[in-house]
Amino acid sequence: MNIQCPNCHSARITTRNRARKTAGLIGTVGGCVGGATGSLSGIEIGMTVGIVAGPPGMVFGGVLGALFGAVVGGTAGGLSGARLGELVDRRILDNYRCLACGHCFSLTVSEPPSY
């Protein structure tokens, strides 16, 4: 798709993706916190598996279980946040910026007719 600036008709266009970056960061942090706090079962499993190595193994297994929960939660939160931010960028914000004149604009999305 060839996008042109509505101001100067230049084809030198870039995307800003501000909402996608922000929502992705918020989703990642929220997912990490939620994954770490909700990973009690991961800690229990890690401690159970680590019991073979004694008390140090239990601690190490518990920490690994919590980290695994944080990584999985952060990944899921980051992906869903980025998806939501992409939708905001596309529908609400002026996501495109002309490199020639600096004008910021959004594409008009033609809605399908409702019958």
Coordinates of C-alpha atoms in Angstrom, one line a residue, residues 6 8 26 31 56 59 63-64 66 76 80 83 85-86 92-93 98 101 109 114:
P6 CA -2.0 14.6 2.7
C8 CA 2.9 17.6 0.8
I26 CA 2.4 -1.7 30.5
G31 CA 2.0 -9.6 33.2
P56 CA 19.5 -25.2 48.5
V59 CA 15.2 -22.5 47.2
V63 CA 13.1 -19.1 42.5
L64 CA 13.1 -20.7 39.1
A66 CA 8.7 -17.7 40.2
A76 CA 1.4 -12.8 27.5
S80 CA -1.8 -8.5 24.4
R83 CA -2.1 -5.8 20.1
G85 CA -1.9 -0.5 21.3
E86 CA -1.8 -1.3 17.7
I92 CA -7.6 6.8 17.2
L93 CA -4.1 8.3 17.0
C98 CA 5.8 12.5 7.0
C101 CA 7.3 18.1 6.1
V109 CA -10.6 3.7 7.3
S114 CA -24.5 -1.5 7.3

